[in-house]
């Protein structure tokens, strides 16, 4: 009730609460997947939100991992302005050249989740909204994600029960 907030470029916001308290609903309001019962949500014209949901959405498992990523982009700009290929980005997210050509239906659940995360990041967002990003990912992937967030040039809104992760990446 009476909540108002304008996200700033350097915001790293952790959303915490009991299960069923409405954390994911809040994220869905922010990304405009839901409309508020009262009030408004304003998303700027230049805002490009990447939403990492708890469920993998729209993954065609008959594709190879690299094909899935290239559906979004062949290249992505890094935080320092360099362009890297989809394959290079996949290597950053621990997909070896061999693993990149593996059919998605042969990947483990954790590898699929990592691939889904990476594809979202290939959209070149300027706002990241992450719903339980530490679920089903290993420590190495978590380290890569934390590093990516450290270099990200925009607000990050994260729901997580992983207190260490929130303490590591959040400033609010």
mmCIF file of C-alpha atoms in Angstrom:
data_model
loop_
_atom_site.group_PDB
_atom_site.id
_atom_site.type_symbol
_atom_site.label_atom_id
_atom_site.label_comp_id
_atom_site.label_asym_id
_atom_site.label_seq_id
_atom_site.Cartn_x
_atom_site.Cartn_y
_atom_site.Cartn_z
ATOM 1 C CA UNK A 1 0.000 0.000 0.000
ATOM 2 C CA UNK A 2 1.308 3.403 -0.953
ATOM 3 C CA UNK A 3 4.499 1.993 -2.486
ATOM 4 C CA UNK A 4 6.378 4.133 -4.968
ATOM 5 C CA UNK A 5 9.885 3.657 -6.311
ATOM 6 C CA UNK A 6 11.970 4.897 -9.217
ATOM 7 C CA UNK A 7 14.757 2.486 -10.108
ATOM 8 C CA UNK A 8 18.236 3.957 -10.450
ATOM 9 C CA UNK A 9 21.065 2.743 -12.671
ATOM 10 C CA UNK A 10 23.156 1.434 -9.785
ATOM 11 C CA UNK A 11 20.312 -0.269 -7.882
ATOM 12 C CA UNK A 12 20.920 -3.841 -6.833
ATOM 13 C CA UNK A 13 17.681 -4.678 -5.047
ATOM 14 C CA UNK A 14 16.978 -7.885 -3.177
ATOM 15 C CA UNK A 15 13.335 -8.771 -2.599
ATOM 16 C CA UNK A 16 12.789 -11.084 0.356
ATOM 17 C CA UNK A 17 9.748 -12.537 2.075
ATOM 18 C CA UNK A 18 7.916 -15.692 2.995
ATOM 19 C CA UNK A 19 6.701 -18.086 0.313
ATOM 20 C CA UNK A 20 3.383 -16.828 -1.025
ATOM 21 C CA UNK A 21 3.998 -13.239 0.115
ATOM 22 C CA UNK A 22 3.835 -11.884 -3.448
ATOM 23 C CA UNK A 23 7.477 -11.554 -4.474
ATOM 24 C CA UNK A 24 6.978 -13.054 -7.930
ATOM 25 C CA UNK A 25 3.752 -11.068 -8.313
ATOM 26 C CA UNK A 26 5.760 -7.888 -7.654
ATOM 27 C CA UNK A 27 8.253 -8.886 -10.354
ATOM 28 C CA UNK A 28 5.389 -9.617 -12.764
ATOM 29 C CA UNK A 29 4.032 -6.111 -12.083
ATOM 30 C CA UNK A 30 7.458 -4.583 -12.746
ATOM 31 C CA UNK A 31 7.802 -6.391 -16.081
ATOM 32 C CA UNK A 32 4.176 -5.564 -16.919
ATOM 33 C CA UNK A 33 3.132 -9.200 -17.201
ATOM 34 C CA UNK A 34 0.408 -8.283 -14.684
ATOM 35 C CA UNK A 35 -1.527 -5.058 -14.211
ATOM 36 C CA UNK A 36 -1.892 -3.584 -10.734
ATOM 37 C CA UNK A 37 -5.314 -3.565 -9.041
ATOM 38 C CA UNK A 38 -4.577 0.020 -7.997
ATOM 39 C CA UNK A 39 -1.965 2.519 -9.077
ATOM 40 C CA UNK A 40 0.305 2.367 -12.083
ATOM 41 C CA UNK A 41 3.623 1.010 -13.237
ATOM 42 C CA UNK A 42 5.593 3.252 -15.580
ATOM 43 C CA UNK A 43 8.316 1.698 -17.719
ATOM 44 C CA UNK A 44 10.451 4.168 -19.657
ATOM 45 C CA UNK A 45 10.651 4.106 -23.442
ATOM 46 C CA UNK A 46 14.329 3.124 -23.456
ATOM 47 C CA UNK A 47 14.008 0.414 -20.798
ATOM 48 C CA UNK A 48 14.780 -3.096 -21.984
ATOM 49 C CA UNK A 49 14.002 -5.611 -19.253
ATOM 50 C CA UNK A 50 15.367 -9.150 -19.196
ATOM 51 C CA UNK A 51 13.290 -11.409 -16.955
ATOM 52 C CA UNK A 52 14.719 -14.655 -15.641
ATOM 53 C CA UNK A 53 11.751 -16.604 -14.311
ATOM 54 C CA UNK A 54 11.703 -19.666 -12.097
ATOM 55 C CA UNK A 55 10.436 -21.753 -15.014
ATOM 56 C CA UNK A 56 12.258 -22.157 -18.305
ATOM 57 C CA UNK A 57 9.947 -20.658 -20.902
ATOM 58 C CA UNK A 58 9.871 -21.397 -24.622
ATOM 59 C CA UNK A 59 12.932 -23.619 -24.927
ATOM 60 C CA UNK A 60 12.874 -25.719 -28.092
ATOM 61 C CA UNK A 61 14.763 -28.794 -26.907
ATOM 62 C CA UNK A 62 15.260 -30.115 -30.432
ATOM 63 C CA UNK A 63 17.777 -27.311 -31.105
ATOM 64 C CA UNK A 64 21.449 -27.416 -30.286
ATOM 65 C CA UNK A 65 22.495 -25.077 -27.465
ATOM 66 C CA UNK A 66 24.281 -22.623 -29.796
ATOM 67 C CA UNK A 67 21.276 -22.500 -32.142
ATOM 68 C CA UNK A 68 18.990 -21.647 -29.233
ATOM 69 C CA UNK A 69 21.216 -18.752 -28.193
ATOM 70 C CA UNK A 70 21.648 -17.469 -31.747
ATOM 71 C CA UNK A 71 17.857 -17.214 -32.059
ATOM 72 C CA UNK A 72 18.275 -14.152 -29.825
ATOM 73 C CA UNK A 73 21.547 -12.694 -31.106
ATOM 74 C CA UNK A 74 24.755 -13.594 -32.923
ATOM 75 C CA UNK A 75 26.685 -10.945 -30.965
ATOM 76 C CA UNK A 76 26.241 -9.038 -27.714
ATOM 77 C CA UNK A 77 27.941 -5.917 -26.376
ATOM 78 C CA UNK A 78 29.826 -6.288 -23.120
ATOM 79 C CA UNK A 79 29.663 -3.710 -20.329
ATOM 80 C CA UNK A 80 32.861 -2.118 -21.649
ATOM 81 C CA UNK A 81 31.427 -1.755 -25.174
ATOM 82 C CA UNK A 82 33.144 -4.673 -26.914
ATOM 83 C CA UNK A 83 31.164 -7.082 -29.055
ATOM 84 C CA UNK A 84 31.485 -10.781 -28.376
ATOM 85 C CA UNK A 85 29.967 -13.672 -30.286
ATOM 86 C CA UNK A 86 27.271 -15.956 -28.979
ATOM 87 C CA UNK A 87 29.902 -18.691 -28.775
ATOM 88 C CA UNK A 88 32.218 -16.497 -26.672
ATOM 89 C CA UNK A 89 29.350 -15.596 -24.361
ATOM 90 C CA UNK A 90 28.541 -19.287 -24.018
ATOM 91 C CA UNK A 91 32.164 -20.000 -23.067
ATOM 92 C CA UNK A 92 31.909 -17.276 -20.390
ATOM 93 C CA UNK A 93 28.886 -19.156 -19.044
ATOM 94 C CA UNK A 94 30.806 -22.445 -18.978
ATOM 95 C CA UNK A 95 29.604 -23.977 -22.246
ATOM 96 C CA UNK A 96 32.649 -25.558 -23.884
ATOM 97 C CA UNK A 97 32.787 -25.611 -27.682
ATOM 98 C CA UNK A 98 31.651 -29.245 -27.568
ATOM 99 C CA UNK A 99 28.776 -28.552 -25.177
ATOM 100 C CA UNK A 100 27.602 -25.661 -27.382
ATOM 101 C CA UNK A 101 26.744 -28.149 -30.144
ATOM 102 C CA UNK A 102 24.924 -30.553 -27.843
ATOM 103 C CA UNK A 103 21.185 -30.944 -28.459
ATOM 104 C CA UNK A 104 19.308 -29.238 -25.620
ATOM 105 C CA UNK A 105 17.377 -32.412 -24.814
ATOM 106 C CA UNK A 106 20.733 -34.026 -23.876
ATOM 107 C CA UNK A 107 21.644 -31.276 -21.360
ATOM 108 C CA UNK A 108 21.163 -31.651 -17.613
ATOM 109 C CA UNK A 109 18.536 -29.593 -15.788
ATOM 110 C CA UNK A 110 21.220 -27.248 -14.448
ATOM 111 C CA UNK A 111 22.752 -26.814 -17.912
ATOM 112 C CA UNK A 112 19.331 -25.980 -19.357
ATOM 113 C CA UNK A 113 18.766 -23.384 -16.627
ATOM 114 C CA UNK A 114 22.198 -21.857 -17.319
ATOM 115 C CA UNK A 115 21.440 -21.817 -21.050
ATOM 116 C CA UNK A 116 18.097 -20.101 -20.398
ATOM 117 C CA UNK A 117 19.839 -17.467 -18.260
ATOM 118 C CA UNK A 118 22.483 -16.885 -20.902
ATOM 119 C CA UNK A 119 19.907 -16.489 -23.671
ATOM 120 C CA UNK A 120 18.107 -13.823 -21.629
ATOM 121 C CA UNK A 121 21.372 -11.945 -21.149
ATOM 122 C CA UNK A 122 21.972 -12.079 -24.928
ATOM 123 C CA UNK A 123 18.951 -9.768 -25.313
ATOM 124 C CA UNK A 124 21.249 -6.866 -24.254
ATOM 125 C CA UNK A 125 18.954 -5.654 -21.477
ATOM 126 C CA UNK A 126 19.484 -2.509 -19.429
ATOM 127 C CA UNK A 127 17.404 -3.857 -16.504
ATOM 128 C CA UNK A 128 17.680 -7.357 -15.034
ATOM 129 C CA UNK A 129 14.799 -8.938 -13.127
ATOM 130 C CA UNK A 130 15.772 -12.279 -11.611
ATOM 131 C CA UNK A 131 13.322 -14.630 -9.894
ATOM 132 C CA UNK A 132 15.213 -17.176 -7.788
ATOM 133 C CA UNK A 133 18.298 -17.176 -10.032
ATOM 134 C CA UNK A 134 20.311 -19.437 -7.716
ATOM 135 C CA UNK A 135 17.864 -22.349 -7.957
ATOM 136 C CA UNK A 136 19.331 -25.298 -9.846
ATOM 137 C CA UNK A 137 22.655 -23.699 -10.745
ATOM 138 C CA UNK A 138 26.077 -24.813 -9.575
ATOM 139 C CA UNK A 139 28.719 -22.765 -7.743
ATOM 140 C CA UNK A 140 30.749 -22.085 -10.912
ATOM 141 C CA UNK A 141 27.688 -20.703 -12.716
ATOM 142 C CA UNK A 142 26.791 -18.668 -9.648
ATOM 143 C CA UNK A 143 30.269 -17.103 -9.700
ATOM 144 C CA UNK A 144 29.865 -16.212 -13.384
ATOM 145 C CA UNK A 145 26.434 -14.682 -12.715
ATOM 146 C CA UNK A 146 27.765 -12.645 -9.787
ATOM 147 C CA UNK A 147 30.606 -11.349 -11.956
ATOM 148 C CA UNK A 148 28.170 -10.479 -14.745
ATOM 149 C CA UNK A 149 25.979 -8.538 -12.297
ATOM 150 C CA UNK A 150 29.045 -6.724 -10.916
ATOM 151 C CA UNK A 151 29.755 -5.380 -14.422
ATOM 152 C CA UNK A 152 26.117 -4.817 -15.446
ATOM 153 C CA UNK A 153 25.291 -1.176 -16.215
ATOM 154 C CA UNK A 154 21.702 -1.032 -15.017
ATOM 155 C CA UNK A 155 19.389 -1.898 -12.145
ATOM 156 C CA UNK A 156 19.080 -5.497 -10.970
ATOM 157 C CA UNK A 157 15.993 -6.645 -9.061
ATOM 158 C CA UNK A 158 16.347 -10.105 -7.533
ATOM 159 C CA UNK A 159 14.044 -12.401 -5.574
ATOM 160 C CA UNK A 160 15.996 -15.047 -3.715
ATOM 161 C CA UNK A 161 16.035 -17.052 -0.512
ATOM 162 C CA UNK A 162 19.824 -17.344 -0.891
ATOM 163 C CA UNK A 163 20.991 -14.826 1.690
ATOM 164 C CA UNK A 164 24.669 -15.134 0.739
ATOM 165 C CA UNK A 165 23.852 -14.324 -2.904
ATOM 166 C CA UNK A 166 21.690 -11.346 -1.905
ATOM 167 C CA UNK A 167 24.364 -10.045 0.479
ATOM 168 C CA UNK A 168 26.949 -10.473 -2.285
ATOM 169 C CA UNK A 169 25.122 -8.605 -5.083
ATOM 170 C CA UNK A 170 22.556 -6.264 -3.469
ATOM 171 C CA UNK A 171 22.884 -2.748 -2.144
ATOM 172 C CA UNK A 172 19.208 -2.396 -1.126
#
